[in-house]
Amino acid sequence: MSDSAAGNDQDDGSGPGLRKIIHVDMDAFYASVEQRDDPSLRGKPVAVGGDGPRGVLSTCSYEARRFGCRSAMPSVTARRLCPDLIFRRPRFAVYTAISRQIRAIFRDYTPHVEPLSLDEAFLDVTEDMKGIGSATRIAELIRARIRAETGLTASAGVSYNKFLAKLASDQNKPDGLCLIRPGEGAAFVAVLPVRRFFGIGPRGAEKMAALGIATGADLAACDIIFLRTHFGSQADYLYRAARGIDLRRVKAHRPRKSLGAERTFDKDISSGSTLREVLERIIAITWDRIEAGGTRGRTVTLKLKHADFSNLTRARSLAQPVADRAQFAAIGHALLDEVLPLAQPVRLLGLILSQLDGEEDATPAPVGGDAQLSLL
Ligand code: TTP
Ligand code: MG
């Protein structure tokens, strides 16, 4: 791509051909579901995740966030910050069912729905199918229906591209709405700390801080050559993002590539029979999710992580999709038998179904999540 094309300065997506994008994201999703279904948890600091020594928070309620608790934080740290924190195990089947409910609501307003995970999606509502009048009004209607039909709150961002809509949905969380109008994107981004940009993690933000880049405005002041020198393949994205530009379309179909579950043990395991028992549980959870998603897949992969963190995988592919739970379980156990007896103790066991079809969901990001049982 040439330098001039990198920024696409002439077309920032807010001129003719303007698109209307909504990003909807449920508030403290897993934790809110637990509070909904157990009234004794309402108004309390609640974490969803494993509470063992290697447990990690999948998420926590806003009450817990006031103490500094966050997603992906080790559970021991969270408990130190908030001694009254109440832990709950994730109930993926319930979250998946709610995810289907909210997607059905989205599809009532547009066929252009791109789910990013169970609890968030982009909607392109440029074409006002129901004659509602404005994207903001559509976003409000969707939030109201989510509340009425699921008993949960969602936040929404409305703007003229995906990058800005996602930033906007985060702006007034929880239970909030934010609109970034055409012409306002660059100013909105200018005052944001760079860590709020999608794709800039804590390490990226540190690197930027070392270069004197703290905000969107600082980033916008960098030329493309400088960005390429320091950020390589991310440079073009950063150049545009700093100007509030994002020309990506909402893609309605993003087939996921794999689905599975894995378990990290509190203590490393060296017994084959214990591993077989754990595998049973992983099979049950993975197959529930496969059924919930109407997914079919041909390849089963067993994944082991040894005490020294070396990985071992064993896979088997069929000519036809795995037919049922019994076949899935049989293949999983056969793969485990291939690696027994163990060369050394194991700290993690996982089972994955891939070569999928029949599922429109986006692949969930590999978000660490609950280290006890994280989605792949
Ligand atoms: P998020 O939308 O990132 O977080 P959230 O809905 O809990 O809170 P909010 O959007 O109000 O900030 O993620 C949605 C769900 O995905 C979350 O409830 C649990 C799961 N998740 C993990 O399992 N691990 C993670 O690291 C993250 C970020 C989320
Ligand atoms: Mg959310």
PDB file of C-alpha atoms in Angstrom, residues 27 53 72 108 171 255 264 295 307 310:
ATOM      1  CA  ASP A  27     -22.709  -5.207  30.627  1.00  0.00           C
ATOM      2  CA  PRO A  53      -4.833 -20.836  43.160  1.00  0.00           C
ATOM      3  CA  ALA A  72      -8.375 -11.899  33.235  1.00  0.00           C
ATOM      4  CA  ASP A 108     -34.992  -8.108  13.662  1.00  0.00           C
ATOM      5  CA  GLN A 171     -17.964   5.171  26.742  1.00  0.00           C
ATOM      6  CA  PRO A 255     -17.434 -18.933  10.438  1.00  0.00           C
ATOM      7  CA  THR A 264      -5.698 -25.920  33.980  1.00  0.00           C
ATOM      8  CA  THR A 295     -21.948 -26.995  15.016  1.00  0.00           C
ATOM      9  CA  ALA A 307       4.613 -29.028  33.902  1.00  0.00           C
ATOM     10  CA  SER A 310       5.912 -27.738  26.658  1.00  0.00           C
TER      11      SER A 310
END
